[in-house]
CSV table of C-alpha atoms in Angstrom, one decimal:
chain,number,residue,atom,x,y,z
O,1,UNK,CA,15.0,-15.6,4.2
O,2,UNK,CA,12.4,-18.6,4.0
O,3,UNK,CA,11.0,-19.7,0.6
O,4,UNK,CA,7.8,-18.5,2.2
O,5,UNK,CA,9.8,-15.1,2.8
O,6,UNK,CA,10.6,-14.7,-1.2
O,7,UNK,CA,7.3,-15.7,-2.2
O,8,UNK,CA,5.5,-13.3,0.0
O,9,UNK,CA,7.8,-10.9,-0.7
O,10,UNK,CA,7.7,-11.5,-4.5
O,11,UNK,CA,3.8,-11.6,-4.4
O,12,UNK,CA,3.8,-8.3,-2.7
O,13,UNK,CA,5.6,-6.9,-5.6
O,14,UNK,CA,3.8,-8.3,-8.7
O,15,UNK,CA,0.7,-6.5,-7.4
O,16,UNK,CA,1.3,-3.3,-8.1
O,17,UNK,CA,3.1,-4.8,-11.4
O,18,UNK,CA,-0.2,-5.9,-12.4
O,19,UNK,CA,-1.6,-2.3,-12.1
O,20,UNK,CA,0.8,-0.8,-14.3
O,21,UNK,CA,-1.5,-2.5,-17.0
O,22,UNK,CA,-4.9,-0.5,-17.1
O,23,UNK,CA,-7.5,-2.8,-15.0
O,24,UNK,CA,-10.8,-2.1,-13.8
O,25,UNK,CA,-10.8,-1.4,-10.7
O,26,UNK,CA,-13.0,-4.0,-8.7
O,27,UNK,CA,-13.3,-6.4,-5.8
O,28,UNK,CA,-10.2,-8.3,-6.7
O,29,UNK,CA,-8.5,-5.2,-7.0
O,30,UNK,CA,-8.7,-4.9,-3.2
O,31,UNK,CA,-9.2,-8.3,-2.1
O,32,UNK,CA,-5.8,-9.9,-3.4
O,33,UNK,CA,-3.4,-7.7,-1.7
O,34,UNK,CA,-5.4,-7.4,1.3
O,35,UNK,CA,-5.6,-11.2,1.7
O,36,UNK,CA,-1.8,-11.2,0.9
O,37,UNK,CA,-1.2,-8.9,4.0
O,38,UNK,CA,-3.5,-10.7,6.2
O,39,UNK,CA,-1.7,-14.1,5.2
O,40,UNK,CA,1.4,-11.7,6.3
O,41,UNK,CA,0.4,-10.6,9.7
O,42,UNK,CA,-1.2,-13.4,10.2
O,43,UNK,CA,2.3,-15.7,9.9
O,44,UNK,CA,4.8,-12.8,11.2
O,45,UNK,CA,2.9,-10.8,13.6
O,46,UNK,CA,2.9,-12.7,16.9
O,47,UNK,CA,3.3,-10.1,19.1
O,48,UNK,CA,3.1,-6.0,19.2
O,49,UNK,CA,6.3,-5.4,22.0
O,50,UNK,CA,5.3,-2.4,23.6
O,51,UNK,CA,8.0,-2.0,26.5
O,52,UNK,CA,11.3,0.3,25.7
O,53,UNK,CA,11.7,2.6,22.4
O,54,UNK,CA,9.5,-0.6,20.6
O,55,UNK,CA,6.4,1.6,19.8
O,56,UNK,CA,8.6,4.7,18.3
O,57,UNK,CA,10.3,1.9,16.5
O,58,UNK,CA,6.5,0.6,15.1
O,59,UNK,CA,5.4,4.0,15.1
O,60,UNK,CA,8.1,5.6,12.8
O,61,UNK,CA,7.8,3.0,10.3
O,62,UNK,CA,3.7,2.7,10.4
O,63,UNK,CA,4.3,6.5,9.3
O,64,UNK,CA,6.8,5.5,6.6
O,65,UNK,CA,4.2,2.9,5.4
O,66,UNK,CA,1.4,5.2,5.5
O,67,UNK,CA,3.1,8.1,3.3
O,68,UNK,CA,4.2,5.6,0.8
O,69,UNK,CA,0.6,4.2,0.5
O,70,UNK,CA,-0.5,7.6,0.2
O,71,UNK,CA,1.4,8.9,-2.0
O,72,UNK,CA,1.2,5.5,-4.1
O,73,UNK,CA,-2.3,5.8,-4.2
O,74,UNK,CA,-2.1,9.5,-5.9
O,75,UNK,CA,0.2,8.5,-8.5
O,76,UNK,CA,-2.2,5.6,-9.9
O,77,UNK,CA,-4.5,6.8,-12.2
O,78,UNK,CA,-8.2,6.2,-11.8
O,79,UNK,CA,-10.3,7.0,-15.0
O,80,UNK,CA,-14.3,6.1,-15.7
O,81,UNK,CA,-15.3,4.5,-18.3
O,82,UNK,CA,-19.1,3.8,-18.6
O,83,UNK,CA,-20.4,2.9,-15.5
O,84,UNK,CA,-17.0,1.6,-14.4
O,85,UNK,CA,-13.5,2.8,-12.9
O,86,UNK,CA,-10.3,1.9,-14.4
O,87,UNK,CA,-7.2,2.1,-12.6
O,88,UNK,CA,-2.9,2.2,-13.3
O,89,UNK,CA,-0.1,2.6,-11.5
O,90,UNK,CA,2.3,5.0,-12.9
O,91,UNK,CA,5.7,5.0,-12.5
O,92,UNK,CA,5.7,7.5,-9.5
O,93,UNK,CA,3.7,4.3,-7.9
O,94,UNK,CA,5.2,1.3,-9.4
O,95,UNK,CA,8.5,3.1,-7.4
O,96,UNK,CA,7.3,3.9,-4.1
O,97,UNK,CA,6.3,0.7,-4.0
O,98,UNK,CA,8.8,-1.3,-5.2
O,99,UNK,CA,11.2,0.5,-3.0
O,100,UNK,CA,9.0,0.4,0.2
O,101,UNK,CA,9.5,-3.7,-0.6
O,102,UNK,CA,12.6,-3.7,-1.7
O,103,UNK,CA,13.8,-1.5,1.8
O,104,UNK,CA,11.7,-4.4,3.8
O,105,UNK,CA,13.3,-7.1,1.3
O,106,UNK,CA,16.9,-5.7,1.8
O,107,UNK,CA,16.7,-4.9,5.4
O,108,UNK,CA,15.6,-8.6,6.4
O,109,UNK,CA,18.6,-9.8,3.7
O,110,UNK,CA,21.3,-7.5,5.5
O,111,UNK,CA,20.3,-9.1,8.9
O,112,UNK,CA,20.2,-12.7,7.6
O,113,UNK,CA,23.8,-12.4,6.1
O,114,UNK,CA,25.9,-10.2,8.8
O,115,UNK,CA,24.2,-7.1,9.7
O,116,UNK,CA,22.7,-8.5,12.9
O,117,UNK,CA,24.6,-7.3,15.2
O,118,UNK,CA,24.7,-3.7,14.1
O,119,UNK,CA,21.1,-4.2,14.0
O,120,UNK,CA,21.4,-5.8,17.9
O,121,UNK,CA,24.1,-2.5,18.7
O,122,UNK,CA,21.4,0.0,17.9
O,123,UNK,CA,18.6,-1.8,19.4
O,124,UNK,CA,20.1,-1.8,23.0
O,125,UNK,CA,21.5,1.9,22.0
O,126,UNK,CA,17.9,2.6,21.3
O,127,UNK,CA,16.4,0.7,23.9
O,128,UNK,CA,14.2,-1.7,21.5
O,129,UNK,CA,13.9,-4.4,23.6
O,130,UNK,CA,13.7,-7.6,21.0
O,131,UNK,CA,13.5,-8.8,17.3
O,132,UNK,CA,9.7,-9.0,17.6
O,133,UNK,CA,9.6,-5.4,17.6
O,134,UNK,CA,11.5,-4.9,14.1
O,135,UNK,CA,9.5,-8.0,12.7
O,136,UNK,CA,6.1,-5.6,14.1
O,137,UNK,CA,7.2,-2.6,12.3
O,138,UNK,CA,7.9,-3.8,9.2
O,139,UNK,CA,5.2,-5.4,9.5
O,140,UNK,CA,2.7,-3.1,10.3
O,141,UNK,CA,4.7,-1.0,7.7
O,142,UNK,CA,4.0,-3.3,5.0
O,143,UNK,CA,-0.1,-3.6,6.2
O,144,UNK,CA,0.1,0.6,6.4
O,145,UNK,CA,1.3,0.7,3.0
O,146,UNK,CA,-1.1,-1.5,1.5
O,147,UNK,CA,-4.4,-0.3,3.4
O,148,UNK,CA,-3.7,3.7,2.7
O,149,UNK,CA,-3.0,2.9,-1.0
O,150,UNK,CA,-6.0,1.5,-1.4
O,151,UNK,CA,-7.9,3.6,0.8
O,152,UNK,CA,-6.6,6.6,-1.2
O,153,UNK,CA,-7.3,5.0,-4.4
O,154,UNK,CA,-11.0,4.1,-2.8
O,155,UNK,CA,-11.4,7.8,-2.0
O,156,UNK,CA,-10.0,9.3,-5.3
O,157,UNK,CA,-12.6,6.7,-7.0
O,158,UNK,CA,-15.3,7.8,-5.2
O,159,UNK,CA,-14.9,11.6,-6.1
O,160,UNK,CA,-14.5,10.5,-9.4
O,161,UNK,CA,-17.5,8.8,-9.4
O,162,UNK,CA,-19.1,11.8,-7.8
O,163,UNK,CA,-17.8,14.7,-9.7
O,164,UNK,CA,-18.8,13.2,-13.0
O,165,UNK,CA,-22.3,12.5,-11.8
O,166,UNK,CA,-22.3,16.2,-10.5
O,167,UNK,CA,-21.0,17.3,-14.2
O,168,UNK,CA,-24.1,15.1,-15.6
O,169,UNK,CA,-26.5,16.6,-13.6
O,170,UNK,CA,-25.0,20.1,-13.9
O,171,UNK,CA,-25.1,19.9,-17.6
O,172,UNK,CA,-28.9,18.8,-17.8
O,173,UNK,CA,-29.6,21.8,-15.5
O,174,UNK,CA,-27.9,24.3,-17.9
O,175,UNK,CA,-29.5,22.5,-21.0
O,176,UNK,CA,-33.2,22.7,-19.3
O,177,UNK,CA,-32.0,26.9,-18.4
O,178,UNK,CA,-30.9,27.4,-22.1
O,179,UNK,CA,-34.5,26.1,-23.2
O,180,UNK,CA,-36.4,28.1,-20.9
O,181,UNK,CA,-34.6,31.1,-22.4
O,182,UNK,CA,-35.0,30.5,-26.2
């Protein structure tokens, strides 16, 4: 692994370790790890291999990604406050993270330092044609990860947001009812 590698890698991680300290949930909130994954793809992705078992390959570990975004993004707690959201990662969070990173981190580790040619056996047993196509899927598992946990914690925000507006306006309605009946 590069020093580019571990600092990715390492920046990756110390965002959800931010959120495990209450913070309003804002711009920032979605723009840093975004722009980290983008920086990501953008140096590691140079290719999507299509030909062989490469998109089950991609496919299987997009899915991997997704669930562990998902179900990061229902373990971090969104609360209102005034007119704004506050979010935290719980621990449920913090772990599905740091062990969807710490699998991508300990994967590219065991390669580097003798497992490539287990990692070459299975390929041509599996019929995934090059490297490209493991460097794709965790990849695009990392990007998966990342855009459904925030999506999900978009969405929960949103009916947050919604359902406490609905509770306001359903409370004026039965205080204007209880009037009328006095």
């Amino acid at each position: 692994m590069t020093t580019t590698d571990w600092i990715t890698d390492i920046a990756l991680l110390l965002v959800v370790f931010r959120q495990l300290r209450e913070g309003r949930l804002d711009a920032k909130s979605y723009v840093i790890p975004l722009g980290i994954v983008a920086f990501v793809a953008h140096s590691y992705l140079t290719t999507v291999p299509t030909a062989g078992n490469d998109p089950v390959l991609i496919g299987a570990l997009v899915a991997v990604g997704a669930a562990l975004g998902v179900v990061g993004g229902v373990y971090t707690r969104i609360r209102k406050v005034g007119a704004h959201l506050f979010i935290k990662a719980g621990a449920v969070s913090a772990t599905v993270w740091v062990l969807g990173m710490g699998a991508r981190m300990g994967f590219q580790l065991w390669v580097d330092h003798g497992g490539a040619d287990d990692v070459a056996r299975f390929s041509l047993a599996h019929q995934i044609t090059t490297g490209d196509a493991w460097v794709a899927a965790f990849v695009l598992m990392a990007l998966t990860e990342v855009v459904t946990r925030l999506g999900t914690i978009f969405l929960r925000g949103r009916m947050a947001t919604r359902e406490l507006r609905q509770l306001a306006v359903d409370g004026r309605v039965a205080a204007v009812a209880a009037d009328r009946t006095v």
